[in-house]
Every structure is written in structure tokens, then in C-alpha cells.
RNA sequence: GCGCCCGUAGCUCAGUUGGAUAGAGCAACCGCCUUCUAAGCGGUAGGUCAGUGGUUCGAAUCCACUCGGGCGCACCA
């Protein structure tokens, strides 16, 4: 397949770099012994030789060394003695003892303890922790070394449709995808973020049709994007109206059928568990059929009760087909439709970019579906040549084992589908972009599509490219239904961001007004409200495990208490407050060589937590789960809050202790700033 | 009908792929500001991990079935 040298379609290339440069290459000051900045890997390395003496493959056993799940068990625990004992035919505690005797850990840990059935509990030496903190003092990367072998990862996320308003689902993809990009870059991989926007599909036919028939010229001149959005909604509404009217008898029939089925079952004299279950099922079917009919009737009535809409609907009875025709003509190269496309697209993209700018998100590439249009015919003929694609009911399909439905690459009318585009995109990403890996940050409801896509890709002969669907769950409202406005519309993103910032502003005002002497100017308040509001939205999304559905709840998101972005931002601001109060410059202080002492449990816990940063990062990238980073951030801020409570800096018993605590404070601030930056969340020196 | 996912404290969610007495946040109750930001800290209470059976040293996690819920299944993307 040929990749067109010229980009026939408009594509935007951003040079944006998500993580501040300063965070990327910050060499450590001391270059002596380099421990990997992942304490767990270090411990595992020390266990490896001891285990290799007892067993051929130590790797799975090393996996069983974990952070302790309870502080009483120390800092780390090894759980391998029990399975290993079985393998060796010995008692677990004996096996544990043998391993412990072979260990050389004295520079890192207190003597290991064997507990319960054979757990090995490890407690790091406090002087070791102190040395490590001293070593990474002042480092924004907390000592994290870039990977030795970088991969090139293409991250496909956000991917809105132009002209259709973006909604919370796009927000979720955008926020998760951006966090993944930033984290991958941080550890040293090469990342290409690609916004695979829907700029070539059915909705464009609708806009073109709307533009030709329903355009309000004044509105168009005032704001093309708003007018296009209105036109899309209108055409969609009218198409739906006709489709729904046509569907009403069938829905009515379905209800009647379900009802009579239920009656028949209820009158069945034979009583059995199976029958009872069938009655339950039939009852649910009646309820569902009722709901379907009611929804359809309501949507029809909405049109019929609005004379202007009804008149339009009646004047355009075959609007759906004619809109599809416009799409087909666009794809066929019709000059007028292509001219309109070229006219519409920049405004649509600009509207999207406006939102990305507010969110602080950039893309390396914005290659929409249209970009791949010239490659689609070759994809299909290549699939046919390999006899993967066959004609069925007029459509060109790839039939895959285990899938009832085929993977359609060309429709009966000759049009290509997003399956075709996705295949072309994969080929392009491997051949032109030289990607090693592609991530798709897309709603989990599309998992079957990706399963088919990846299966087809493999059959097609593309090798050496790792493909992963990074799926996420639906965003629900507090009513546990997909998040919508009361009228049933999707919630526009722009208004969502406004709402978040407005709410945050109220909190910022309230807080500052409570002070004896307010600290903040209106401009500062506005800036902080933005940081807190956007941080709240992003954090709410990211701190849920990505594949669970989550409930979008303003009050929780911007709560002034608990596990929110604000908690971390607040902890950061408190560190800045300490340095302000003592009139010490944080940046210059942190480069001084200060002896770190960890005398209290709070200081020790904070230090250990900071040193677990590398482990947290690697857990995130293991399966692209940003919520593991939010958990680490919360634990870190929590450790700091306890430290702040118990360990006064300005009233420290000695200058040495004060300086040691200042080092911890500074490092903690860097940890929070870096960690939040990987999630696309900012901090402020004052809150 | 076929397939995928889920069910953990009153609510919202974690639970590092089979480890020790199942954890957070919110809400509730009790306590802590003349000292670095109380957007904070400490404490109390709250659980049949939907249910039953199985696998084994050991199960919220794996298997089977049952109950309850969600989603997807031929030309929208």
C-alpha cells in the first residue's frame, strides 16, 4: 500500500510536549552507586541469587515479593515460601529460613522475620531510607531513571466527531489518554499522541444537508461552529423522527407479543422453577418493551408538538437517505461537497482546540478518518487478495472464528467502514510512524470491535506491533444512568468546564475571605479556581479504576475534604507556606547538601512513601492504570499531612533537624507537582 | 438466542492477578486551632465480599451453578 506523500486532507501537527522539559532530563547530582529508583526491584534483585540456588526459574517467586499490606508486617513481604515449600517437599518455615540465610540484605534491611505460615517480613533500615532521600533531594524526578530501551508508542485518544458536541465520554478518553502519554514520556518512551477525529463519517452528510436546507445565514456568519452543531442536531432529530414513526407499529407489536407471552406463561398450570424463571424474564421483557414504546412515543411527540419542527419533518420525509447520499457524494469526490467539507472543517477543529487548550492538552498528530480515505481501497483489495475478505449479502466481510457477526470492511453501497479506516490506520502507524505499540483509549463497549480489529490485523500479516485497547467504563449521572441533562441531551464539555471553575471559584473566595487578611487578588483567585476546578474534574476521572463505570458527581469532585485533587494541591501549598514563613528559597535550599534524619514514625513514613514513587509509576504503566498513581499521590499527601501535624519545621529541636525536615518538605512538594503533572493537573503555591 | 462485564460498609470506590485480622474517601458520632494554611489531624461505629457448592496449606480473587444488574451482537462511528 502506498502512503500518500501529500496530505490531501488538512491535518494539524502540534509540537506540544505534555511534560515540562525540565522534568524530562534532570540528572542526579550524585553519580555514585545508582540503585534503581524502585525499591521493590532492588529487594527482588537481592533475593534472586538466593532463590536461584533452590529453583530453576526464580522469576515467578520474585513476583511474590510485594509491599507489605499492613505496616505491622514491615515495609515489604515475601510470600513465596509456601508454594516453594510444596515444590521442594519441605516445611514452609524451613524454606523461608533457608532463603533468609542465603540473603545479603544487611545494607538495606533489618534482619528479616519469618512470620505465620512462612511469610518473610522485611523492614528497611531507617539510615538506608535517609541516605536515599539525601541522594534524590532536590530532584523533580525523585531519582527516576529513564528506561534503557525506549519504545515508540502511539496513543490514540479523545477522538471526537467534528460537529457533534463533545461529551463526558470524550472527556474521559482525553483525560486518561493524556495521563498515559505524560507518564510514558516521563519514563523515557517516545510517544505520539494522535487524535483520530471523526471527520469523514455520516454526520458530515447531515451537516451538508442541513447547511443546504436549513442554514440561518446570520447565525452562520456569527458563529459557524454553533450553527453547524445546530444543523447537525436538527437533521439528526428529523431523521430520528421518521425512523421512529416507522418503528412505532413494530414496537407496539413487540409490547403486545411480550404481554401475551407473559399471560400464557402465567396461565400455565405446570409449576416449576424453570417456569417461574420464564415468567420473570417475560415480565422484564414487558417492562422493557413498554419503556421502548414510551420513549419512542415521547420523542415523536416532541416533534409533533412543535409546529415548526413538524412542518420541517413533513417537508423532508426522506431526509435520512438524502443525508446519506450527501456523505456518499463527499466520499466519491463530488467537488461541491468537498468544498463544503473544506469550508467546515477548520472551524470545527478550532472549536475542539479551544477545549483542548483549556484542558492543557496537546496532540502530536491530528489525523482524522479523512486522512486515511485514499488508502481504504488498497486495504480492501489486499484483504481480498489474501482471501480474508469475502462477499456476503452484498458487503465485503472478514469472517472471524468465534464471532457471529462479520467484520465489515465495505458496505453494500460501496462505502468503507470504520473497520477499514482502523486497518489502514494500523498499517500507517507501523509503516510510516514506525510505532512499536498502539494504545486505543476508547469506551469499553467497543471491545468487540477491537477484538475483531486485532484478530484481522494478525491474519492480515501485520507483526511486531503491539496493539492494546485501553478501555474505560461509562460516565453515569447520580441517577446511575449515562450522564445527560434533564432534557436528555448530552452535556456539552465547554459548560462542564465552566461549571467546575465557577464552583471552584466559590470555594476559593470563601476560603480566602475567611482569612484575617485575604491573600489573593481577584486575578490570583481566578487562576487558582481554574487549577482547582480542572484538577477536580480530571482527578475524579482518573482516580477510578478505568474500566469501571463511574458516577459523575459535582459535589464529590470538588469536595473540600477527602481524596480529591484539592487534597494534594493543598498539601503542596502548605509546603510552600512553610518556606514562605521561614523566608527560605525552596529552589536554592534544596540544592544544599543536608544530612537527612528520620527520627519519628511520620518522617520515616513520608520518606518511604516518596521512595515508592518508582514502583507507583511502573504499576501505572504495567496495564495503563492511572488510578494507581492517584492512590500513591493520596498516600503521599496523607503521609505529609501527618508529618505536618506532628513534626514542626520552624520549631524543630535543632537546625540540623529543621534542615532535614525542609529537605523532606521540598521533596514532597516536588513529588506532588511531578505526580500531578503526569495526570495533567497543576499546582499553586498558595491556595 | 449468542457473547462480554459487574455485584465488596448507608453512599462512591480500591483491593498490586491466590496470602496474614478485607481497606480508603464521603456521610454519622466524639475530640484537636494563642505556634509552619483546620481545604487539616486523631478517634468511634459501620461487612454473610450477592448466594450455594467446589479446587488447596490459604479464596473477595480461580471453577461450576443460582439470583440480581449493565453492555454488545451485518452494512452508524
XYZ file of C-alpha atoms (C1' of nucleotides) in Angstrom:
764
model
C 0.000 0.000 0.000
C 1.182 3.458 -0.840
C 1.159 6.176 1.755
C 0.282 9.451 0.031
C 3.140 11.877 0.247
C 0.905 14.883 0.234
C -1.652 15.224 2.902
C -4.721 15.641 0.837
C -6.754 16.471 3.872
C -5.973 19.123 6.344
C -4.043 17.765 9.267
C -2.816 19.640 12.228
C 0.518 18.910 13.720
C 1.218 20.174 17.161
C 4.678 20.410 18.533
C 3.392 20.288 22.067
C 5.214 18.423 24.740
C 2.997 17.370 27.585
C 5.568 17.149 30.345
C 7.700 20.210 31.042
C 11.163 19.721 29.554
C 12.753 20.396 32.886
C 11.167 17.249 34.214
C 12.474 15.049 31.481
C 16.200 15.207 31.788
C 17.249 16.261 35.207
C 20.482 14.484 36.075
C 21.108 13.378 39.616
C 23.664 15.375 41.448
C 25.474 12.459 42.954
C 26.607 9.895 40.472
C 27.888 7.278 42.894
C 26.094 3.959 43.430
C 22.934 4.021 41.346
C 20.209 1.956 42.893
C 17.261 1.561 40.581
C 14.702 4.015 41.876
C 12.249 1.290 42.532
C 12.794 -0.123 45.984
C 10.917 -3.280 45.207
C 13.102 -4.107 42.187
C 16.111 -3.577 44.396
C 14.830 -6.021 47.005
C 13.939 -8.542 44.323
C 17.415 -8.292 42.856
C 18.830 -9.248 46.225
C 16.524 -12.239 46.514
C 17.276 -13.583 43.042
C 20.613 -15.326 43.789
C 19.260 -16.924 46.965
C 16.276 -18.330 45.112
C 18.236 -19.451 42.092
C 20.141 -21.838 44.326
C 16.879 -23.579 45.179
C 14.873 -23.451 41.983
C 15.405 -23.191 38.230
C 13.065 -20.312 37.485
C 13.034 -17.720 40.247
C 11.028 -15.105 38.338
C 7.513 -16.120 39.443
C 8.697 -16.361 43.055
C 10.282 -12.915 42.894
C 6.924 -11.589 41.735
C 5.585 -12.691 45.086
C 7.646 -10.125 46.944
C 5.317 -7.175 47.497
C 4.951 -4.025 49.504
C 3.653 -5.122 52.894
C -0.079 -4.884 53.035
C -0.002 -3.927 56.678
C 2.577 -1.717 58.358
C 2.877 -4.239 61.195
C 4.479 -6.668 58.755
C 7.233 -4.211 57.901
C 7.755 -2.495 54.557
C 7.845 -5.488 52.205
C 6.738 -9.056 52.437
C 7.793 -12.185 50.550
C 5.028 -14.726 50.045
C 6.840 -17.386 48.060
C 7.852 -19.759 50.859
C 4.525 -21.637 50.913
C 4.337 -22.563 47.210
C 8.084 -23.170 47.102
C 7.838 -25.487 50.110
C 5.297 -27.589 48.307
C 7.538 -27.732 45.261
C 10.502 -28.855 47.395
C 8.516 -31.120 49.680
C 9.620 -29.252 52.787
C 8.021 -27.205 55.525
C 7.337 -23.586 54.516
C 9.018 -22.012 57.530
C 12.126 -24.122 56.901
C 12.221 -22.988 53.298
C 11.817 -19.392 54.410
C 14.702 -19.844 56.848
C 16.943 -21.316 54.142
C 16.268 -18.389 51.852
C 16.813 -15.836 54.586
C 20.162 -17.418 55.457
C 21.329 -17.004 51.881
C 20.272 -13.356 51.643
C 22.624 -10.449 51.663
C 20.432 -7.571 52.694
C 22.229 -6.134 55.676
C 22.902 -2.798 53.984
C 19.203 -2.342 53.175
C 17.116 -4.090 55.774
C 16.805 -5.018 59.396
C 17.159 -8.778 59.915
C 14.193 -10.404 58.102
C 11.495 -12.006 60.213
C 9.637 -15.182 59.418
C 6.001 -14.975 60.430
C 2.823 -17.014 60.301
C 2.888 -19.952 57.880
C 6.138 -18.712 56.280
C 5.891 -15.065 55.286
C 9.201 -13.234 55.217
C 8.766 -9.716 56.524
C 11.258 -7.043 55.599
C 11.819 -3.716 57.209
C 14.132 -1.251 55.534
C 16.849 0.282 57.642
C 15.972 3.825 58.519
C 19.515 5.014 57.817
C 19.195 3.495 54.351
C 15.992 5.452 53.756
C 17.682 8.620 54.966
C 20.614 8.114 52.612
C 18.289 7.522 49.687
C 16.298 10.653 50.431
C 19.509 12.617 50.650
C 20.574 11.208 47.318
C 17.456 12.356 45.471
C 16.966 15.608 47.369
C 16.001 18.397 45.020
C 15.268 16.091 42.110
C 11.942 16.637 40.368
C 12.107 13.081 39.071
C 12.682 11.657 42.548
C 15.631 9.767 41.186
C 13.682 8.007 38.478
C 15.970 6.937 35.638
C 14.672 6.831 32.056
C 14.228 3.387 30.537
C 17.191 1.853 28.753
C 15.229 0.767 25.690
C 12.576 3.321 24.730
C 9.592 2.175 22.719
C 7.646 4.267 20.276
C 4.065 4.256 21.468
C 1.196 5.783 19.537
C -1.647 6.718 21.844
C -4.988 7.117 20.127
C -7.360 9.020 22.365
C -10.072 11.665 22.632
C -11.221 11.134 19.027
C -14.369 13.243 18.982
C -16.577 13.638 15.969
C -16.442 17.062 14.460
C -19.766 18.907 14.520
C -21.159 16.581 17.131
C -20.673 18.122 20.543
C -18.045 16.504 22.732
C -19.428 14.851 25.835
C -18.169 13.385 29.089
C -17.169 10.143 27.375
C -14.728 12.087 25.220
C -13.540 13.859 28.328
C -12.761 10.529 29.926
C -10.820 9.291 26.927
C -8.994 12.602 26.743
C -8.004 12.759 30.387
C -6.936 9.117 30.634
C -5.121 9.185 27.298
C -3.267 12.350 28.193
C -2.189 10.930 31.561
C -0.872 7.809 29.846
C 1.075 9.875 27.309
C 2.641 12.007 30.003
C 3.606 9.017 32.099
C 5.118 7.141 29.155
C 7.133 10.209 28.198
C 8.279 10.665 31.757
C 9.841 7.226 31.864
C 11.566 7.922 28.577
C 9.459 6.331 25.881
C 8.809 8.063 22.614
C 5.137 8.930 22.442
C 2.989 10.099 19.566
C -0.396 11.266 20.743
C -2.851 11.060 17.894
C -6.352 12.475 17.856
C -8.151 10.220 15.402
C -11.111 12.523 14.932
C -14.289 11.530 13.159
C -14.245 13.958 10.262
C -15.440 11.779 7.426
C -18.489 9.903 8.588
C -22.230 10.029 8.301
C -22.542 13.163 10.366
C -20.899 15.165 7.603
C -23.657 14.261 5.182
C -26.094 15.533 7.775
C -24.298 18.820 8.146
C -24.084 19.280 4.402
C -27.758 18.524 4.035
C -28.574 20.861 6.901
C -26.401 23.580 5.515
C -28.142 23.400 2.151
C -31.685 23.367 3.510
C -31.868 24.855 6.964
C -28.993 27.299 7.316
C -29.585 30.524 9.214
C -27.235 32.839 7.368
C -26.934 35.363 10.185
C -26.175 32.674 12.738
C -23.709 31.086 10.345
C -21.788 34.321 9.990
C -21.829 34.940 13.685
C -20.577 31.503 14.673
C -20.171 28.798 12.052
C -19.483 26.141 14.657
C -22.599 26.785 16.676
C -24.666 26.862 13.540
C -23.187 23.576 12.331
C -23.885 21.994 15.680
C -27.469 23.216 15.478
C -27.815 21.876 11.948
C -26.419 18.518 12.932
C -28.812 18.261 15.823
C -31.751 19.315 13.665
C -31.079 16.886 10.834
C -30.432 14.127 13.321
C -33.676 14.922 15.082
C -35.715 14.894 11.890
C -34.120 11.647 10.698
C -34.814 10.055 14.041
C -38.383 11.277 13.889
C -39.127 9.481 10.644
C -37.290 6.368 11.699
C -39.145 6.294 14.994
C -42.555 6.884 13.421
C -41.872 3.986 11.105
C -40.810 1.852 14.030
C -43.867 2.577 16.246
C -46.091 -0.249 14.963
C -43.298 -2.759 15.456
C -42.713 -1.503 18.987
C -46.424 -1.733 19.690
C -46.429 -5.242 18.326
C -43.408 -6.195 20.419
C -45.213 -4.996 23.520
C -48.356 -6.940 22.661
C -46.319 -10.067 21.969
C -44.444 -9.762 25.222
C -47.680 -9.226 27.132
C -49.396 -12.252 25.641
C -46.306 -14.364 26.241
C -46.406 -13.332 29.864
C -50.123 -14.147 30.137
C -49.621 -17.534 28.553
C -46.852 -18.420 30.989
C -48.828 -17.183 33.957
C -51.736 -19.420 32.982
C -49.533 -22.446 32.579
C -50.749 -24.929 35.232
C -47.405 -26.767 35.447
C -45.461 -25.124 38.275
C -41.690 -25.420 38.175
C -38.559 -23.381 38.848
C -37.982 -23.149 35.137
C -41.442 -21.733 34.542
C -41.062 -19.238 37.366
C -37.876 -18.013 35.785
C -39.502 -17.745 32.373
C -42.245 -15.638 33.921
C -39.665 -13.335 35.467
C -37.899 -12.979 32.138
C -41.150 -12.370 30.282
C -42.121 -9.762 32.871
C -38.870 -7.930 32.282
C -39.425 -8.074 28.558
C -42.823 -6.435 29.005
C -41.261 -3.697 31.105
C -38.527 -3.153 28.544
C -40.953 -3.121 25.619
C -43.096 -0.649 27.487
C -40.139 1.616 28.111
C -39.051 1.430 24.468
C -42.508 2.320 23.257
C -42.868 5.146 25.750
C -39.505 6.614 24.786
C -40.322 6.402 21.093
C -43.757 7.940 21.579
C -42.295 10.756 23.636
C -39.656 11.580 21.043
C -42.267 11.591 18.284
C -44.493 13.837 20.342
C -41.698 16.297 20.956
C -41.592 16.921 17.234
C -45.321 16.831 16.722
C -45.962 19.340 19.471
C -43.615 21.834 17.874
C -45.307 23.113 14.715
C -42.086 24.399 13.110
C -40.338 21.054 13.580
C -43.338 19.104 12.395
C -43.549 21.233 9.273
C -39.853 20.625 8.571
C -40.226 16.927 9.186
C -43.157 16.696 6.797
C -41.309 18.701 4.173
C -38.329 16.323 4.350
C -39.723 12.811 4.552
C -36.639 11.054 3.207
C -34.081 13.229 4.963
C -32.053 10.308 6.299
C -31.486 8.791 2.895
C -30.672 12.139 1.312
C -28.184 12.927 4.074
C -26.521 9.564 3.457
C -26.385 10.428 -0.231
C -24.510 13.596 0.630
C -21.958 11.521 2.546
C -21.624 9.146 -0.388
C -21.075 12.061 -2.771
C -18.471 13.525 -0.459
C -16.608 10.229 -0.431
C -16.963 9.886 -4.183
C -15.123 13.171 -4.636
C -18.027 15.432 -5.517
C -16.424 18.900 -5.827
C -19.218 20.858 -4.159
C -19.428 18.623 -1.136
C -15.683 18.549 -0.843
C -15.633 22.326 -0.984
C -18.140 22.437 1.860
C -16.084 19.911 3.806
C -13.004 22.068 3.395
C -15.003 25.065 4.463
C -16.470 23.443 7.585
C -13.518 21.559 8.926
C -11.205 24.351 10.123
C -13.948 25.900 12.220
C -14.840 22.548 13.724
C -11.226 21.817 14.570
C -10.803 25.222 16.087
C -13.773 24.575 18.350
C -12.172 21.352 19.516
C -8.830 23.009 20.047
C -10.444 25.613 22.213
C -11.435 22.876 24.629
C -8.048 21.174 24.472
C -6.350 24.479 25.226
C -8.467 24.937 28.306
C -7.680 21.403 29.400
C -3.994 21.927 28.731
C -3.868 19.035 26.318
C -1.946 18.863 23.061
C -1.647 16.283 20.345
C 1.382 15.440 18.263
C -0.894 14.467 15.414
C -4.483 15.095 14.498
C -5.017 12.669 11.681
C -8.744 12.245 11.256
C -10.508 9.476 9.414
C -10.408 11.511 6.227
C -6.640 11.233 6.162
C -6.879 7.520 5.516
C -9.518 7.730 2.820
C -7.039 7.345 -0.043
C -5.716 4.117 1.460
C -9.002 2.313 2.002
C -9.426 0.779 -1.457
C -5.990 -0.815 -1.142
C -6.817 -2.225 2.268
C -9.889 -3.972 0.917
C -8.163 -5.318 -2.174
C -5.276 -6.548 -0.037
C -7.701 -8.386 2.242
C -9.415 -9.853 -0.780
C -6.122 -10.898 -2.339
C -5.289 -12.825 0.803
C -8.757 -14.326 0.686
C -9.515 -12.935 4.103
C -12.395 -10.825 2.881
C -15.348 -12.323 1.089
C -18.610 -11.003 -0.295
C -21.655 -11.716 1.828
C -25.117 -10.239 1.341
C -23.514 -7.603 -0.835
C -20.990 -6.464 1.771
C -17.293 -7.281 1.878
C -16.636 -9.047 5.150
C -13.931 -10.715 7.150
C -15.341 -13.697 8.992
C -13.545 -14.498 12.208
C -13.683 -17.626 14.219
C -15.724 -17.202 17.362
C -17.542 -14.132 16.082
C -21.100 -14.477 14.866
C -21.071 -11.082 13.176
C -18.591 -10.410 10.390
C -16.086 -7.593 10.357
C -17.431 -5.470 7.531
C -14.827 -3.592 5.528
C -17.007 -2.416 2.674
C -20.733 -1.849 2.720
C -23.225 -2.870 0.054
C -23.308 0.696 -1.256
C -19.540 0.623 -1.698
C -18.755 2.843 1.277
C -15.973 1.853 3.648
C -16.495 1.496 7.388
C -14.502 2.473 10.428
C -13.171 -1.077 10.388
C -11.463 -0.303 7.099
C -10.164 3.010 8.384
C -8.828 1.395 11.537
C -6.956 -1.192 9.495
C -5.446 1.480 7.274
C -4.509 3.437 10.375
C -2.699 0.485 11.894
C -0.743 -0.029 8.724
C 0.132 3.647 8.570
C 1.239 3.702 12.193
C 3.546 0.791 11.676
C 4.949 1.689 8.268
C 5.038 5.478 8.291
C 5.249 6.244 12.005
C 7.399 3.216 12.879
C 5.386 2.548 16.010
C 6.186 -0.351 18.335
C 2.908 -0.163 20.142
C -0.521 1.404 19.677
C -2.921 2.157 22.522
C -6.599 2.868 21.938
C -8.173 4.773 24.806
C -11.755 4.010 23.913
C -15.038 3.158 25.641
C -15.209 -0.499 26.685
C -18.433 -1.014 24.772
C -16.271 -1.155 21.680
C -14.215 -4.070 22.940
C -15.671 -6.474 20.392
C -14.715 -4.143 17.592
C -11.126 -4.064 18.805
C -11.052 -7.796 19.337
C -12.099 -8.196 15.686
C -9.758 -5.482 14.528
C -6.736 -7.038 16.235
C -7.646 -10.523 15.019
C -7.975 -9.252 11.457
C -4.696 -7.358 11.756
C -2.902 -10.542 12.764
C -4.439 -12.514 9.889
C -3.558 -9.704 7.542
C 0.073 -10.329 8.401
C 0.999 -7.297 10.454
C 3.533 -8.404 13.025
C 5.728 -6.896 15.697
C 3.234 -4.206 16.568
C 1.641 -4.433 19.977
C -1.982 -3.333 19.971
C -3.994 -2.701 23.098
C -7.479 -1.467 23.758
C -7.203 0.626 26.910
C -10.874 0.503 27.712
C -12.875 2.572 30.147
C -16.391 2.496 31.572
C -19.387 4.705 31.027
C -19.802 8.007 32.822
C -23.053 7.920 34.754
C -25.190 10.584 36.360
C -26.146 10.453 40.024
C -29.273 8.591 38.848
C -26.989 5.751 37.688
C -27.895 6.315 34.065
C -25.495 7.643 31.418
C -24.764 11.255 32.221
C -27.276 13.518 30.460
C -29.069 16.785 31.071
C -32.586 16.694 32.398
C -33.860 17.192 28.837
C -31.913 14.100 27.783
C -29.192 15.896 25.841
C -25.559 15.091 26.296
C -23.791 17.676 28.420
C -21.513 19.980 26.464
C -17.934 19.945 27.628
C -17.469 23.666 27.499
C -20.246 24.225 30.004
C -18.884 21.418 32.144
C -15.526 23.154 32.438
C -17.213 26.478 33.169
C -19.250 24.870 35.898
C -16.203 23.279 37.505
C -14.286 26.540 37.516
C -17.233 28.525 38.837
C -17.752 26.107 41.674
C -14.062 26.133 42.475
C -14.090 29.922 42.470
C -16.793 29.985 45.112
C -14.671 27.725 47.308
C -11.526 29.786 46.747
C -13.365 33.002 47.579
C -14.874 31.532 50.689
C -11.531 30.260 51.888
C -9.610 33.444 51.268
C -12.352 35.625 52.741
C -12.115 33.596 55.931
C -8.536 34.712 56.473
C -7.864 37.656 58.752
C -6.136 39.356 55.859
C -7.098 37.894 52.482
C -4.010 36.958 50.484
C -5.307 36.751 46.970
C -6.047 39.268 44.243
C -9.054 38.644 42.008
C -6.673 37.537 39.255
C -4.981 35.041 41.542
C -8.333 33.771 42.697
C -9.394 33.222 39.106
C -6.187 31.388 38.288
C -6.453 29.165 41.366
C -10.108 28.424 40.625
C -9.038 27.215 37.205
C -6.310 24.973 38.628
C -8.590 23.569 41.304
C -11.654 23.177 39.076
C -9.911 21.473 36.187
C -7.837 19.405 38.592
C -11.032 18.269 40.283
C -12.593 17.134 37.022
C -9.513 15.284 35.879
C -8.780 13.690 39.220
C -12.351 12.465 39.631
C -11.986 10.619 36.368
C -8.508 9.271 36.955
C -8.869 8.023 40.495
C -11.461 5.465 39.463
C -10.206 2.233 38.040
C -10.611 2.963 34.354
C -12.807 0.047 33.377
C -15.480 0.619 35.969
C -18.398 2.860 35.191
C -18.227 5.912 37.350
C -20.723 8.358 38.705
C -20.152 11.950 37.736
C -20.874 13.933 40.866
C -20.026 17.608 41.214
C -20.213 17.591 44.965
C -17.708 14.774 45.296
C -15.420 16.079 42.620
C -14.908 19.483 44.184
C -15.470 18.465 47.761
C -13.263 20.381 50.158
C -12.468 17.190 52.027
C -11.027 13.798 51.272
C -9.460 12.087 48.292
C -9.625 14.856 45.711
C -7.097 16.765 43.622
C -7.500 19.580 46.103
C -6.076 17.476 48.906
C -2.793 17.133 47.027
C -2.825 20.745 45.865
C -3.427 21.829 49.423
C -0.529 19.756 50.735
C 1.693 21.341 48.091
C 0.576 24.828 49.064
C 1.273 24.062 52.717
C 4.877 23.201 51.905
C 5.206 26.462 50.032
C 3.692 28.154 53.065
C 6.410 26.747 55.323
C 9.174 28.081 53.126
C 7.394 31.439 52.818
C 7.006 31.689 56.549
C 10.664 30.897 57.172
C 11.707 33.114 54.278
C 13.766 30.385 52.715
C 14.044 29.984 48.963
C 12.931 26.456 48.174
C 14.932 26.026 44.991
C 18.288 27.163 46.295
C 17.828 25.396 49.624
C 17.140 22.048 48.023
C 20.494 22.008 46.272
C 22.408 22.259 49.544
C 23.839 19.090 50.923
C 21.855 18.462 54.078
C 22.012 15.364 56.258
C 18.599 13.733 56.423
C 17.418 12.268 59.705
C 14.250 10.271 60.149
C 13.552 10.167 63.865
C 9.782 9.995 64.088
C 7.400 7.470 62.518
C 5.881 10.316 60.488
C 9.217 11.302 58.953
C 10.049 7.701 58.212
C 6.688 7.009 56.618
C 6.917 10.099 54.420
C 10.424 9.164 53.306
C 9.433 5.605 52.444
C 6.383 6.846 50.589
C 8.496 9.205 48.488
C 10.867 6.365 47.656
C 7.963 4.238 46.417
C 7.402 6.664 43.543
C 9.180 4.479 41.003
C 7.107 1.484 41.958
C 3.924 3.517 41.556
C 4.943 4.724 38.095
C 5.769 1.244 36.954
C 2.486 -0.107 38.285
C 0.654 2.509 36.242
C 2.422 1.556 33.026
C 2.086 -2.145 33.652
C -1.502 -2.034 32.448
C -2.061 1.665 31.841
C -3.910 2.306 35.084
C -3.533 5.939 36.174
C -5.587 5.329 39.310
C -2.549 3.637 40.815
C -0.777 6.971 40.586
C -3.656 8.840 42.204
C -3.529 6.282 45.024
C 0.172 6.919 45.502
C -0.376 10.675 45.445
C -3.094 10.412 48.051
C -0.926 8.236 50.286
C 1.936 10.673 49.873
C -0.155 13.720 50.698
C -1.645 11.790 53.605
C 1.815 10.925 54.918
C 2.730 14.579 54.600
C -0.374 15.781 56.431
C 0.519 13.586 59.403
C 4.096 14.776 59.253
C 2.890 18.375 59.083
C 0.780 17.788 62.150
C 3.428 16.123 64.282
C 6.759 17.437 63.031
C 7.055 21.173 63.219
C 9.682 22.608 60.936
C 10.058 26.046 62.385
C 10.086 24.727 65.958
C 12.404 21.818 65.274
C 14.714 20.968 68.190
C 17.842 21.784 66.202
C 18.908 23.488 62.992
C 20.022 20.119 61.658
C 16.580 18.641 62.205
C 14.903 21.704 60.771
C 17.017 21.446 57.631
C 16.366 17.741 57.330
C 12.641 18.388 57.530
C 12.913 21.143 54.960
C 14.525 18.653 52.580
C 11.615 16.278 53.123
C 9.126 19.102 52.584
C 10.777 20.208 49.387
C 10.973 16.698 48.026
C 7.361 16.072 48.920
C 6.340 19.221 47.023
C 8.297 18.041 44.001
C 6.698 14.627 44.269
C 3.220 16.106 44.284
C 3.974 18.514 41.483
C 5.560 15.852 39.295
C 2.931 13.243 40.104
C 0.041 15.585 39.407
C 1.741 16.839 36.242
C 1.711 13.260 34.954
C -2.053 13.409 35.335
C -2.270 16.785 33.630
C -3.075 18.571 36.892
C -1.393 21.766 38.048
C -0.494 23.118 41.450
C -0.438 26.561 43.034
C 1.926 27.954 45.676
C -0.999 29.453 47.515
C -4.480 28.094 47.839
C -30.692 -16.728 21.448
C -25.074 -15.848 21.484
C -21.036 -13.181 23.791
C -18.561 -9.796 27.318
C -18.555 -7.212 32.068
C -20.191 -6.249 37.038
C -22.312 -7.375 42.335
C -17.232 -5.502 48.441
C -19.526 -0.670 54.750
C -25.603 3.707 54.427
C -23.186 6.265 49.624
C -18.857 6.459 45.990
C -14.940 3.247 45.149
C -9.861 0.467 45.981
C -8.184 -4.407 46.764
C -0.955 -4.765 43.389
C -3.665 -11.012 39.367
C -4.356 -16.914 45.318
C -1.646 -14.631 51.039
C -1.799 -12.847 57.446
C -7.461 -9.791 61.381
C -10.956 -7.231 53.691
C -9.152 -1.136 53.015
C -9.940 4.311 51.671
C -12.999 8.748 50.956
C -17.863 10.722 51.950
C -21.938 10.744 55.315
C -22.680 9.805 61.170
C -20.723 10.350 66.227
C -16.533 12.128 69.687
C -12.115 15.039 70.228
C -7.945 18.731 68.440
C -6.579 25.757 66.066
C -2.657 31.986 71.329
C 2.688 28.126 67.361
C 4.568 26.372 59.645
C -2.803 27.152 55.616
C -8.406 23.291 60.254
C -9.355 22.632 52.154
C -6.082 19.623 58.065
C -5.171 15.759 62.184
C -6.710 11.884 65.845
C -10.585 8.526 67.461
C -15.528 5.598 67.474
C -19.054 2.993 64.786
C -20.201 0.597 60.277
C -19.003 -6.183 56.316
C -22.584 -13.281 55.481
C -17.101 -9.567 49.812
C -24.988 -11.271 46.130
C -25.918 -16.855 47.238
C -24.620 -22.210 47.108
C -21.118 -25.848 46.133
C -16.079 -26.965 44.641
C -10.444 -26.558 43.813
C -5.938 -26.129 48.320
C -1.820 -25.113 53.263
C -4.866 -20.413 52.189
C -10.410 -17.690 48.042
C -13.370 -11.090 47.677
C -9.841 -13.046 43.855
C -9.820 -19.439 40.335
C -14.034 -23.238 38.598
C -19.493 -24.662 38.357
C -24.388 -23.396 39.174
C -28.250 -19.843 41.094
C -30.064 -14.783 41.882
C -29.636 -9.580 40.553
C -27.766 -5.573 37.216
C -25.191 -3.450 32.801
C -23.387 -3.653 27.807
C -22.638 -5.531 22.833
C -24.233 -8.584 18.754
C -24.492 -7.186 9.479
C -23.599 -2.566 6.405
C -23.548 4.365 12.473
C -18.657 5.504 14.175
